[in-house]
Amino acid sequence: MNQTNYQLFDFLNFEPSLDNGDRLWRACAPSDIEEQNGDIYITIPFQLQHNSNEITPDNSVPRKDYKLRIRAYGDKTIRVSVAFDGSAIPEESEMLQYADTLKVIPLSFTKNETEWIITDHAGNKRAVVDFSQPKTEWWSDLQPAPQETIDLRFYPDGKKEVKLSAYDMFSPARHDAFALAMVERNGTPDRATCSFSAKPDECYMGTGERFAKLDLSGKTMQLRNQDGQGVNNRRAYKTIPFYISSEMYGLFLHTSSFAKYSLADHSTRSAQVMVEEAMLDMFVIGGDSPEQILYGYRQITGFPSLPPLWSYGVWMSRMTYFSADEVNEICDRMRKENYPCDVIHLDTGWFETDWLCEWKFNEERFANPEKFIQDLKKNGYRVSLWQLPYIAYNAEQYQEAAKNNYISKSEKKIQGASNFSVQDYAGTIDFTYDKATEWYKGLLKKLLDMGVVCIKTDFGEDIHLDAEYHSMNPDKLHNLYPLFYQKAAYEITKDVTGDGIIWARAGWAGSQRYPLHWGGDSACSWDGMAGSLKGGLHLGLSGFGFWSHDVPGFHGVPNFMNSILPDDIYVRWTQFGVFTSHIRYHGSHKREPWYYPNISHIVKDWWHLRYKLIPYIMEQSEKATQTGYPVLRALWVHHFDDKTCNHIDDQYYFGDDILVAPVMNSENKRDIYLPKGKWIGFFDGKVYEGNQWLKNVEVPLEEMPVFVKYGAEIPVYPENVNCTDEMDMAKVVRVKFDKSFKEII
């Protein structure tokens, strides 16, 4: 459908011809309120509208009443729910993992002539239904009065007002948003929408791994996972139905259905929600800072777990290694030439046939895989393995999977699931079926029992939508699929190895519980690097604690598999990777540093610095599992009262104390913003006053601008090591960054 620039068509998905059976029902002023077991139920009449883009009531049809439930969780979160199809509001789902400290708080209400006031047991105002009428002075009857609507205001933390957008319109018949509305299709409730008032300078962040500017205002996002095919477009591997506003509230849309957010886009006066199901279930989260709001979100959907120590070392990979001899040669050379490394990742080529995922080694090229893995472990290397959740027709497991309903069922042959593979995939592993999940875990267990430590849960953004699944409609499963998939791999890995870790690409609400996630198939280019960072910042503002990216980009430009990787991109991306929670080298061709001899010595120095920083990274990672903070943070998280930081997405905080400004150009120059405070150069000890721009700073290739809060103490490892197995944490020292600082150890 061509864009019309009318909300009814472009956002609510009506056909411009208005002939596909869709009818709009708008919320009117509430008619009743009651309390049941500490929840508040508000009866709201809905009025059918004429079948037109001119929004006018069809009064020939009786109104329909629906009950909206308001529930308080703790002192900072309000849950607002309404079901239009008579179904129950889900009290449990895979997305929800309430913290033990988060309790339901009973609500009560009082009435007066102009408003209903909803309060908690402590007397804090948590919501208000306002019946007061806008003031008018009669001038003309050229236009009628506006339709009856709902004016509902929430106070999730008892202080900050978050209100529905009651009057977002040009004229009574021309609307740009609806406070609350429902769409029927052929007489059956089909989808729902609501809108929150937006201020002219309000900014929005989050919604998953968005490869976009930090401020998402003026954008409409599809809440539908897709293979991003890069990091510079509107698609997203990890879509999260949660945004955070500069007005200090967050909105979590509890659904796995396809949905949209329009953040001051279809209307600059409203942040709009549309979900393709007959229910709205939303958590409105308040707080005095972004961290408090993110903490509130994690209290609902779960906190990240802590990855193991070895995972913070360097991971080496490419697409792909094809034999044990090739891997051993690379690993031996890294040790011989003093390149520290902890993980060797085998991508698509360890199977009998490249890309034909059968969860077993090619025994000709990997003659004794268990000995191969154990020998690598003795040399300080862990092994990570690639796989995906789709079964090919010619896979060894196909007959078993099809016979036992371990995969989705479809009458027609499906081609897909990968941009690179020539395999035909018969179906998607059906994680809605407990026996299929246990079967999949069994496939992984055989590998983990050999000594493998991590499974790369690649793909999962797409499933076969025209197939049948055991206990869920595919439209509901699509977005939720990566959560089921990653949970299964994480659980069996933790059961066998003791370490809870995966390496995942897709994501949905709750996926942060199963680290870690990486940024997908970025281009080996400056825009690929910049897009990766943008995605990581938004993901950190979506509840995730840990994140990585392919250093130095995944694919060549313009020749996908064969373009030469420039030396400066390799170095600059390495520097960026050192100051990320996890660092992995991966791509469509050679990534080992000795293939770039002009800069390999620079890379080696940065790898050694990475290992010196591991105590600090571990310290900050612990914090990420207990608070709302991610390891990699937008400046806005700490400086939310500085409007400049609302728009900076090429710098970031690395933990509490370190500010990083990657260079992302071949000119070796960049502007740097230092927020309020006193800063000291990480490498040179030079002291700076904050709240200023450093313009056109020249940065030699072997350097990167990194600053530390003046007076901070950073734990570092004082010796060079080959891998984390050689680290004795009793040797960690704390370096204070003040006037006594000379250089990092």
XYZ file of C-alpha atoms in Angstrom:
745
model
C 0.000 0.000 0.000
C 1.346 3.435 -0.913
C 1.853 5.861 1.931
C -1.114 8.174 2.381
C 0.071 10.237 5.364
C -3.206 9.505 7.123
C -3.027 7.649 10.413
C -6.039 5.452 9.710
C -4.340 3.886 6.700
C -0.623 4.102 7.391
C -0.706 3.220 11.103
C -3.983 1.408 11.765
C -3.680 -0.617 8.534
C -7.044 0.233 7.021
C -7.201 -0.206 3.265
C -7.715 3.168 1.533
C -10.639 1.590 -0.304
C -12.234 0.880 3.106
C -13.635 -2.367 1.715
C -11.892 -5.104 3.719
C -14.323 -5.283 6.623
C -12.432 -3.080 9.109
C -14.451 -0.806 11.402
C -13.126 1.590 14.035
C -14.513 1.784 17.577
C -13.415 4.749 19.719
C -13.343 4.959 23.502
C -15.825 7.348 25.090
C -15.903 8.766 28.605
C -15.863 5.990 31.245
C -19.205 5.123 32.768
C -18.291 3.157 35.894
C -15.429 2.254 38.210
C -15.034 -0.542 40.738
C -12.376 -2.238 42.833
C -11.856 -6.001 42.870
C -9.120 -7.615 44.970
C -7.011 -4.471 44.847
C -7.354 -3.956 41.069
C -9.366 -1.134 39.563
C -11.789 -1.843 36.718
C -13.056 1.048 34.635
C -16.008 0.482 32.332
C -15.450 2.251 29.026
C -18.103 2.542 26.295
C -16.833 2.335 22.723
C -18.641 4.009 19.831
C -18.549 2.682 16.290
C -17.349 5.203 13.694
C -18.569 5.593 10.153
C -16.539 3.710 7.571
C -14.557 6.736 6.455
C -11.302 8.561 6.966
C -13.543 11.349 8.254
C -13.931 10.095 11.810
C -17.543 10.584 12.829
C -19.736 8.462 15.119
C -22.200 5.953 13.766
C -24.883 6.498 16.364
C -27.199 3.981 14.728
C -25.145 1.231 16.376
C -25.262 0.783 20.172
C -22.085 1.326 22.133
C -20.101 -1.604 23.466
C -18.717 -1.650 26.994
C -15.261 -2.973 27.812
C -13.482 -3.061 31.147
C -9.996 -1.639 31.497
C -8.002 -3.011 34.416
C -5.418 -0.975 36.332
C -2.985 -2.758 38.622
C 0.003 -1.402 40.545
C 3.304 -3.275 40.848
C 5.457 -1.740 43.551
C 5.693 2.023 43.774
C 6.834 2.745 40.204
C 4.820 0.614 37.781
C 1.206 0.619 36.608
C -0.225 -2.144 34.431
C -3.062 -1.121 32.094
C -4.984 -3.890 30.338
C -8.110 -4.274 28.260
C -9.316 -7.312 26.303
C -11.792 -6.754 23.477
C -12.449 -10.407 22.670
C -13.451 -11.604 26.115
C -10.160 -13.372 26.791
C -8.403 -13.199 30.147
C -5.444 -10.901 30.662
C -2.425 -13.244 30.770
C -0.955 -13.369 34.257
C 1.969 -15.495 33.082
C 3.967 -15.600 29.865
C 7.476 -16.436 28.723
C 8.196 -12.704 28.667
C 7.363 -12.152 32.320
C 9.779 -13.024 35.106
C 8.820 -10.865 38.051
C 11.459 -10.053 40.624
C 10.707 -11.384 44.103
C 10.817 -7.818 45.375
C 8.103 -6.641 42.973
C 4.731 -6.994 44.666
C 1.213 -6.149 43.562
C 0.006 -3.112 45.510
C -3.743 -2.815 46.253
C -5.490 0.190 44.752
C -8.627 2.078 45.740
C -10.514 5.038 44.304
C -12.469 8.129 45.206
C -14.908 10.136 43.113
C -15.768 13.786 42.825
C -17.642 15.831 40.242
C -14.775 16.156 37.775
C -12.483 13.182 38.336
C -11.990 9.679 39.639
C -8.747 9.412 41.612
C -7.021 6.042 41.978
C -4.555 5.708 44.861
C -2.429 3.017 46.446
C -2.320 1.915 50.085
C 0.147 4.692 50.912
C -2.177 7.349 49.503
C -0.074 7.979 46.392
C -2.015 8.996 43.306
C -1.499 6.352 40.602
C -4.162 7.253 37.996
C -6.901 9.809 37.340
C -9.926 9.774 35.061
C -10.598 13.407 34.203
C -14.129 14.434 33.247
C -13.539 18.174 33.111
C -14.414 19.755 29.780
C -12.152 22.026 27.738
C -13.051 25.680 28.203
C -14.794 27.256 25.221
C -16.081 30.627 24.090
C -18.692 30.358 21.340
C -17.666 31.889 18.026
C -18.967 29.641 15.279
C -20.808 26.401 14.594
C -18.903 25.815 11.362
C -17.375 22.761 13.018
C -19.155 20.579 15.591
C -17.827 19.977 19.065
C -15.284 17.167 19.409
C -16.517 13.657 20.043
C -16.686 12.276 23.527
C -13.357 10.715 24.478
C -11.416 9.311 27.410
C -9.031 11.478 29.420
C -6.977 9.055 31.489
C -3.754 10.009 33.253
C -1.270 7.657 34.885
C 1.197 8.360 37.666
C 3.337 5.215 37.656
C 5.668 6.498 40.390
C 3.049 8.632 42.093
C 4.609 11.812 40.706
C 5.148 11.926 36.971
C 2.054 12.292 34.801
C 1.785 10.112 31.698
C -1.511 10.783 29.973
C -3.438 9.383 27.071
C -3.602 11.662 24.072
C -7.272 12.635 24.257
C -7.538 15.344 21.581
C -4.921 14.731 18.879
C -6.810 16.099 15.900
C -7.109 18.892 13.379
C -10.883 18.995 13.383
C -13.462 16.765 15.111
C -13.461 14.509 12.070
C -9.754 14.555 11.213
C -7.642 12.635 13.734
C -3.930 11.978 13.927
C -4.137 9.668 16.963
C -6.713 8.060 19.235
C -6.481 7.921 23.004
C -7.912 4.402 22.952
C -9.577 2.547 20.106
C -10.275 -0.899 18.729
C -10.647 -2.184 15.173
C -13.058 -4.940 14.260
C -12.634 -6.987 11.123
C -15.850 -8.476 9.804
C -17.458 -7.974 13.195
C -14.662 -9.585 15.252
C -12.196 -7.584 17.401
C -8.913 -7.663 15.490
C -6.452 -5.032 16.720
C -6.124 -2.199 19.195
C -4.417 1.168 19.584
C -3.744 3.818 22.184
C -1.719 7.006 22.289
C 0.252 8.900 24.919
C 0.769 12.641 24.812
C 4.160 13.721 23.515
C 5.882 16.990 24.333
C 7.478 19.015 21.522
C 11.033 18.256 22.680
C 10.403 14.714 23.958
C 12.877 12.045 22.898
C 12.466 8.282 22.736
C 15.029 5.491 22.893
C 15.089 1.703 22.937
C 12.595 -0.565 21.101
C 15.418 -3.058 20.549
C 18.588 -2.986 18.498
C 17.645 -0.032 16.301
C 20.314 0.987 13.799
C 19.122 4.563 14.040
C 19.857 7.863 15.729
C 19.608 7.843 19.502
C 16.445 9.945 19.497
C 13.740 7.902 17.792
C 11.141 10.660 17.763
C 9.739 11.066 14.282
C 9.985 7.332 13.551
C 7.453 4.532 13.239
C 8.855 1.116 14.123
C 7.544 -2.281 13.196
C 7.659 -4.527 16.260
C 8.432 -7.548 14.137
C 11.761 -9.349 14.090
C 13.512 -9.696 10.746
C 16.892 -10.759 9.472
C 18.486 -7.323 9.495
C 20.822 -8.104 6.589
C 23.188 -5.471 7.867
C 23.060 -2.714 10.447
C 22.103 0.291 8.343
C 18.426 -0.219 7.575
C 15.032 -0.249 9.297
C 14.978 -4.003 9.865
C 15.934 -5.326 13.279
C 17.177 -8.702 14.494
C 16.174 -7.805 18.039
C 12.887 -5.950 18.361
C 11.813 -5.193 21.930
C 8.301 -3.808 22.628
C 9.647 -1.302 25.141
C 10.602 2.339 24.796
C 11.946 4.844 27.274
C 11.099 8.533 27.136
C 13.157 11.575 28.059
C 10.089 12.527 30.139
C 11.157 9.728 32.499
C 8.769 6.918 31.844
C 9.000 3.626 30.008
C 6.311 1.693 28.178
C 6.423 -2.096 27.872
C 3.813 -3.555 25.553
C 3.288 -7.082 26.822
C 2.622 -9.002 23.633
C 4.291 -11.239 21.092
C 1.894 -10.218 18.332
C 3.036 -8.006 15.490
C 2.735 -4.390 16.557
C 3.948 -0.860 15.888
C 5.247 2.120 17.792
C 4.885 5.549 16.211
C 6.929 7.913 18.341
C 5.887 11.477 17.547
C 5.780 10.507 13.876
C 2.252 10.087 12.528
C 1.558 12.877 14.979
C 4.188 14.937 16.755
C 1.700 15.234 19.622
C 1.519 11.520 20.391
C 3.471 8.340 21.005
C 1.219 5.696 19.516
C 0.841 1.959 19.998
C -0.903 -0.448 17.636
C -1.002 -4.186 18.260
C -2.408 -6.811 15.910
C -4.478 -8.569 18.531
C -7.718 -7.781 20.353
C -5.964 -6.809 23.567
C -3.818 -4.059 25.008
C -1.616 -5.051 27.947
C 0.898 -2.372 28.911
C 3.240 -1.677 31.787
C 3.870 2.044 32.376
C 7.111 2.366 34.339
C 8.204 5.506 36.173
C 11.420 6.617 37.816
C 13.704 9.551 38.467
C 16.391 8.357 36.017
C 16.766 6.090 32.991
C 18.463 3.503 35.187
C 15.482 3.370 37.546
C 13.110 2.856 34.615
C 15.320 0.145 33.107
C 15.506 -1.486 36.527
C 11.702 -1.454 36.648
C 11.555 -3.098 33.222
C 13.976 -5.810 34.343
C 11.897 -6.370 37.476
C 9.079 -7.377 35.124
C 10.939 -9.279 32.388
C 14.039 -10.529 34.189
C 17.622 -9.530 34.902
C 20.614 -10.625 32.819
C 22.660 -13.473 34.256
C 26.431 -13.166 34.589
C 28.561 -14.619 31.762
C 31.676 -16.604 32.770
C 35.122 -15.064 33.127
C 36.557 -16.672 30.002
C 33.855 -15.085 27.835
C 35.400 -11.643 28.358
C 38.560 -12.663 26.524
C 39.072 -12.432 22.761
C 36.970 -14.707 20.525
C 38.450 -15.597 17.129
C 36.292 -16.713 14.236
C 35.552 -16.386 10.556
C 33.011 -17.841 8.146
C 34.390 -20.489 8.435
C 37.115 -22.908 9.558
C 36.886 -26.260 7.786
C 39.235 -28.610 9.656
C 40.930 -29.355 12.950
C 44.303 -28.786 11.286
C 43.296 -25.292 10.195
C 42.034 -24.415 13.680
C 45.105 -25.828 15.426
C 47.447 -23.919 13.141
C 45.689 -20.642 13.954
C 45.524 -21.320 17.688
C 49.179 -22.364 17.862
C 50.250 -19.266 15.974
C 48.328 -16.974 18.339
C 50.133 -18.496 21.295
C 53.514 -18.429 19.548
C 53.157 -14.773 18.543
C 51.690 -13.656 21.883
C 48.141 -12.824 20.815
C 45.932 -13.457 23.864
C 42.741 -15.356 23.064
C 40.195 -17.461 24.953
C 37.638 -18.736 22.444
C 37.870 -20.258 18.991
C 34.523 -20.291 17.207
C 33.673 -22.762 14.461
C 31.022 -21.368 12.172
C 29.161 -23.124 9.348
C 31.918 -25.463 8.167
C 32.292 -28.055 10.958
C 29.472 -30.232 9.616
C 29.644 -32.944 6.991
C 28.457 -30.323 4.483
C 28.899 -26.583 4.917
C 25.643 -25.050 6.207
C 23.894 -28.428 6.512
C 23.261 -28.275 10.248
C 23.208 -31.811 11.682
C 24.856 -31.106 15.054
C 27.748 -33.485 14.383
C 31.356 -33.025 13.264
C 32.664 -34.057 9.870
C 34.837 -36.957 11.020
C 37.218 -36.712 8.079
C 38.112 -33.090 8.726
C 37.676 -33.337 12.520
C 38.876 -36.910 13.034
C 38.567 -37.038 16.811
C 36.455 -34.054 17.825
C 36.490 -34.746 21.568
C 40.298 -34.955 21.658
C 40.492 -31.895 19.390
C 38.354 -29.893 21.832
C 40.191 -31.137 24.916
C 43.611 -30.390 23.413
C 42.496 -26.857 22.666
C 41.299 -26.520 26.254
C 44.720 -27.549 27.533
C 46.111 -24.711 25.424
C 43.690 -22.229 26.989
C 41.030 -22.220 24.258
C 37.323 -22.891 24.582
C 35.305 -24.002 21.562
C 32.083 -22.325 20.424
C 29.910 -23.863 17.684
C 27.495 -22.408 15.138
C 24.078 -23.901 14.358
C 20.555 -22.764 13.521
C 16.983 -23.814 14.408
C 15.838 -25.054 10.999
C 15.896 -28.672 9.796
C 16.834 -29.263 6.171
C 15.130 -31.940 4.074
C 18.447 -33.712 3.533
C 19.565 -33.463 7.172
C 20.187 -36.681 9.079
C 17.536 -35.686 11.642
C 14.760 -34.823 9.179
C 12.802 -38.082 9.265
C 12.953 -38.296 13.054
C 11.979 -34.650 13.461
C 9.090 -34.865 11.011
C 7.764 -38.169 12.373
C 7.730 -36.937 15.973
C 6.445 -33.427 15.224
C 9.645 -31.808 16.449
C 9.427 -29.318 13.582
C 6.644 -27.200 12.193
C 4.377 -28.878 9.672
C 3.598 -27.473 6.257
C 2.074 -28.911 3.143
C 4.445 -27.133 0.822
C 8.208 -27.119 0.490
C 9.774 -24.034 1.990
C 12.940 -22.418 0.719
C 14.543 -20.030 3.107
C 16.054 -19.301 6.501
C 19.399 -18.072 5.175
C 20.876 -15.676 2.709
C 23.954 -17.848 2.193
C 22.834 -21.458 2.382
C 21.666 -23.510 -0.572
C 19.793 -25.821 1.796
C 16.035 -26.289 1.580
C 14.576 -26.145 5.066
C 11.689 -28.465 5.880
C 10.619 -26.723 9.043
C 11.434 -24.798 12.194
C 12.176 -26.622 15.439
C 8.950 -26.320 17.430
C 9.893 -25.011 20.866
C 6.213 -24.759 21.778
C 6.343 -28.566 22.122
C 8.174 -29.759 25.232
C 9.320 -33.006 23.589
C 10.830 -31.055 20.681
C 12.656 -28.803 23.124
C 14.098 -31.794 24.969
C 15.082 -33.382 21.656
C 16.934 -30.216 20.660
C 18.649 -30.071 24.041
C 19.768 -33.629 23.471
C 21.423 -32.672 20.186
C 23.368 -29.935 21.956
C 24.211 -32.085 24.984
C 26.278 -34.467 22.878
C 28.429 -31.540 21.791
C 28.621 -29.978 25.232
C 29.636 -33.333 26.732
C 32.617 -33.301 24.343
C 33.780 -30.045 25.918
C 32.109 -27.400 23.743
C 31.317 -24.383 25.956
C 29.004 -22.198 23.876
C 26.357 -22.605 21.193
C 25.832 -19.846 18.664
C 22.056 -19.627 18.425
C 22.114 -17.969 15.047
C 18.976 -16.863 13.208
C 15.589 -17.250 14.905
C 14.278 -13.913 13.629
C 11.998 -15.701 11.187
C 9.932 -18.843 11.401
C 7.791 -20.597 8.822
C 4.614 -18.567 9.202
C 2.550 -20.744 6.868
C 3.147 -23.827 9.016
C 1.511 -25.374 12.082
C 3.061 -25.412 15.564
C 2.168 -27.534 18.553
C 0.629 -24.969 20.884
C 0.845 -21.483 19.412
C -0.349 -19.596 16.390
C 2.640 -18.738 14.168
C 1.760 -15.034 14.203
C 2.041 -15.085 18.000
C 5.141 -17.279 17.968
C 7.194 -15.341 15.418
C 8.503 -12.619 17.748
C 8.606 -14.886 20.794
C 10.523 -17.632 19.016
C 14.048 -16.416 19.852
C 13.172 -16.397 23.556
C 12.133 -20.092 23.453
C 15.111 -20.985 21.264
C 17.730 -19.186 23.302
C 16.314 -20.352 26.619
C 16.642 -23.981 25.524
C 20.274 -23.580 24.428
C 21.156 -21.540 27.508
C 19.616 -24.040 29.918
C 21.318 -27.123 28.512
C 24.650 -25.279 28.307
C 24.405 -24.243 31.934
C 23.293 -27.723 32.993
C 26.242 -29.428 31.312
C 29.045 -26.863 31.665
C 27.964 -24.807 34.660
C 28.248 -21.617 32.607
C 25.131 -19.824 31.433
C 26.007 -18.424 28.014
C 24.955 -18.482 24.371
C 25.891 -16.331 21.374
C 22.600 -15.059 19.957
C 21.430 -12.761 17.186
C 17.636 -12.443 17.483
C 15.764 -11.239 20.561
C 12.473 -10.263 22.189
C 11.348 -9.072 25.596
C 12.979 -11.344 28.184
C 15.886 -12.431 25.985
C 18.230 -10.342 28.134
C 18.013 -13.144 30.716
C 20.088 -15.381 28.431
C 23.277 -13.557 27.425
C 24.858 -12.835 25.257
C 23.704 -11.170 22.065
C 25.656 -9.745 19.174
C 24.803 -7.202 16.514
C 24.481 -9.244 13.341
C 25.951 -8.946 9.867
C 27.491 -5.493 9.751
C 29.388 -4.208 6.742
C 33.183 -3.783 6.977
C 32.799 -0.041 6.621
C 32.615 3.104 8.701
C 28.836 3.180 8.403
C 28.759 -0.466 9.452
C 30.741 0.412 12.567
C 28.570 3.442 13.334
C 25.371 1.452 12.767
C 26.609 -1.275 15.094
C 27.203 1.197 17.907
C 23.769 2.769 17.450
C 22.211 -0.680 17.690
C 24.157 -1.493 20.839
C 23.141 1.745 22.541
C 19.445 1.182 21.814
C 19.680 -2.438 22.953
C 21.167 -1.273 26.260
C 18.154 1.034 26.579
C 15.896 -1.990 26.013
C 16.875 -3.982 29.098
C 19.913 -5.878 27.776
C 23.086 -5.900 29.849
C 25.598 -7.505 27.477
C 26.219 -7.002 23.775
C 28.901 -7.590 21.182
C 29.467 -7.111 17.459
C 31.507 -8.621 14.655
C 34.969 -7.058 14.669
C 35.852 -5.582 12.155
C 32.522 -6.005 10.404
C 31.039 -9.155 8.904
C 30.958 -8.704 5.138
C 33.083 -6.954 2.547
C 32.056 -3.849 0.612
C 31.115 -3.848 -2.210
C 32.085 -7.468 -2.914
C 30.340 -9.322 -0.112
C 32.804 -12.199 0.232
C 35.966 -10.850 -1.346
C 36.503 -7.113 -0.858
C 39.741 -6.291 0.941
C 39.308 -5.144 4.530
C 41.051 -1.772 5.057
C 43.692 -1.693 7.774
C 42.301 1.389 9.486
C 38.820 -0.135 9.835
C 40.392 -3.234 11.373
C 42.225 -1.130 13.965
C 39.414 1.292 14.758
C 36.881 -1.520 15.133
C 39.330 -3.395 17.361
C 39.557 -0.359 19.626
C 35.764 -0.197 19.780
C 35.605 -3.925 20.524
C 38.091 -3.695 23.402
C 35.647 -1.343 25.132
C 32.567 -3.548 24.640
C 31.307 -6.165 27.083
C 32.484 -8.943 24.742
C 34.826 -8.947 21.746
C 34.644 -11.405 18.868
C 36.375 -11.335 15.490
C 34.195 -12.752 12.739
C 33.487 -12.208 9.086
C 33.155 -13.491 5.576
C 36.911 -13.885 5.145
C 40.189 -13.884 7.115
C 40.132 -12.082 10.463
C 43.372 -13.231 12.101
C 45.595 -10.166 12.714
C 48.747 -11.493 11.014
C 46.958 -11.240 7.659
C 47.155 -7.461 8.211
C 50.913 -7.137 8.855
C 51.072 -3.348 8.718
C 48.840 -3.001 11.759
C 49.093 -6.384 13.528
C 51.385 -4.959 16.220
C 48.794 -2.291 17.037
C 46.079 -4.929 17.294
C 48.212 -7.028 19.624
C 48.717 -4.103 21.992
C 44.956 -3.483 22.140
C 44.292 -7.162 22.836
C 46.650 -7.047 25.784
C 44.900 -3.931 27.036
C 41.604 -5.827 26.807
C 42.878 -8.438 29.227
C 44.127 -5.784 31.614
C 40.586 -4.364 31.668
C 38.825 -7.661 32.397
C 38.639 -7.037 36.183
C 36.865 -3.737 35.498
C 34.562 -5.363 32.938
C 33.705 -8.126 35.403
C 32.954 -5.558 38.090
C 30.638 -3.644 35.762
C 29.059 -6.881 34.546
C 28.101 -7.787 38.103
C 26.417 -4.415 38.333
C 24.514 -5.063 35.103
C 22.944 -8.174 36.635
C 21.623 -6.318 39.689
C 20.613 -2.863 38.449
C 19.109 -1.278 35.345
C 22.513 -0.485 33.835
C 23.921 -2.155 30.718
C 27.705 -2.430 30.401
C 27.709 -0.212 27.298
C 25.566 2.879 27.924
C 24.397 5.918 26.041
C 25.696 9.141 27.580
C 22.039 10.027 28.173
C 21.779 7.303 30.834
C 24.056 9.319 33.124
C 23.337 12.821 31.807
C 19.594 12.787 31.172
C 19.344 16.434 32.208
C 21.804 17.419 29.445
C 19.830 17.752 26.210
C 22.994 17.454 24.140
C 23.300 13.849 25.330
C 19.814 13.068 23.973
C 21.384 13.011 20.527
C 24.907 11.590 20.947
C 25.177 8.083 19.533
C 28.844 7.915 18.523
C 30.181 7.986 22.095
C 29.271 5.929 25.124
C 29.949 5.054 28.716
C 31.760 1.767 29.276
C 30.543 0.971 32.762
C 30.334 3.652 35.412
C 33.593 5.460 34.913
C 34.944 5.235 31.357
C 33.805 7.401 28.428
C 34.710 6.133 24.937
C 34.733 8.100 21.685
C 35.570 5.703 18.818
C 37.066 7.129 15.658
C 34.917 6.097 12.702
C 36.567 7.671 9.681
C 39.790 7.526 7.681
C 40.633 11.145 8.462
C 41.684 10.189 12.022
C 39.722 13.101 13.447
C 36.525 13.576 15.392
C 34.603 15.932 17.662
C 34.265 14.804 21.263
C 31.661 15.854 23.803
C 32.677 15.756 27.456
C 29.613 15.929 29.722
C 29.524 17.779 33.015
C 32.244 16.756 35.443
C 36.007 16.444 35.561
C 37.687 14.009 33.196
C 41.160 12.558 32.778
C 42.660 10.984 29.673
C 42.860 7.203 29.987
C 46.208 7.059 28.225
C 47.893 10.420 28.816
C 46.511 11.600 32.177
C 45.535 14.989 30.778
C 42.760 16.642 32.813
C 39.661 18.176 31.186
C 36.684 20.068 32.483
C 33.392 18.714 31.195
C 30.389 20.395 29.618
C 32.403 21.196 26.494
C 33.109 20.067 22.942
C 36.626 19.194 21.845
C 36.523 20.026 18.156
C 38.334 18.309 15.289
C 40.626 16.295 17.576
C 43.424 14.519 15.734
C 43.747 10.880 16.763
C 46.656 8.789 15.399
C 45.641 5.308 14.268
C 47.176 3.570 17.260
C 45.199 5.754 19.697
C 41.542 6.220 20.623
C 39.937 8.932 22.762
C 39.081 7.380 26.145
C 38.386 9.354 29.312
C 37.849 8.409 32.945
C 35.925 10.232 35.644
C 38.476 12.144 37.671
C 39.147 10.357 40.940
C 37.760 6.990 39.815
C 39.599 3.793 40.705
C 39.729 1.186 37.951
C 40.661 -2.436 38.737
C 43.180 -3.751 36.199
C 45.238 -6.888 35.725
C 48.921 -5.941 35.950
C 50.464 -8.631 33.720
C 50.154 -9.828 30.146
C 48.507 -13.237 29.797
C 47.665 -15.626 26.984
C 44.144 -16.312 28.250
C 41.966 -15.896 31.309
C 43.096 -19.295 32.662
C 46.394 -17.598 33.502
C 44.780 -14.800 35.501
C 45.127 -14.819 39.279
C 42.572 -12.300 40.494
C 44.536 -11.834 43.709
C 46.999 -9.847 41.571
C 44.416 -7.268 40.491
C 45.371 -3.706 41.357
C 43.258 -0.553 41.414
C 44.553 2.395 39.433
C 43.350 5.801 40.586
C 42.783 8.394 37.892
C 43.780 11.665 39.490
C 46.804 13.964 39.424
C 49.026 11.048 40.501
C 48.103 8.983 37.415
C 50.906 8.406 34.902
C 49.891 5.485 32.685
C 47.781 2.358 32.668
C 49.849 -0.588 33.879
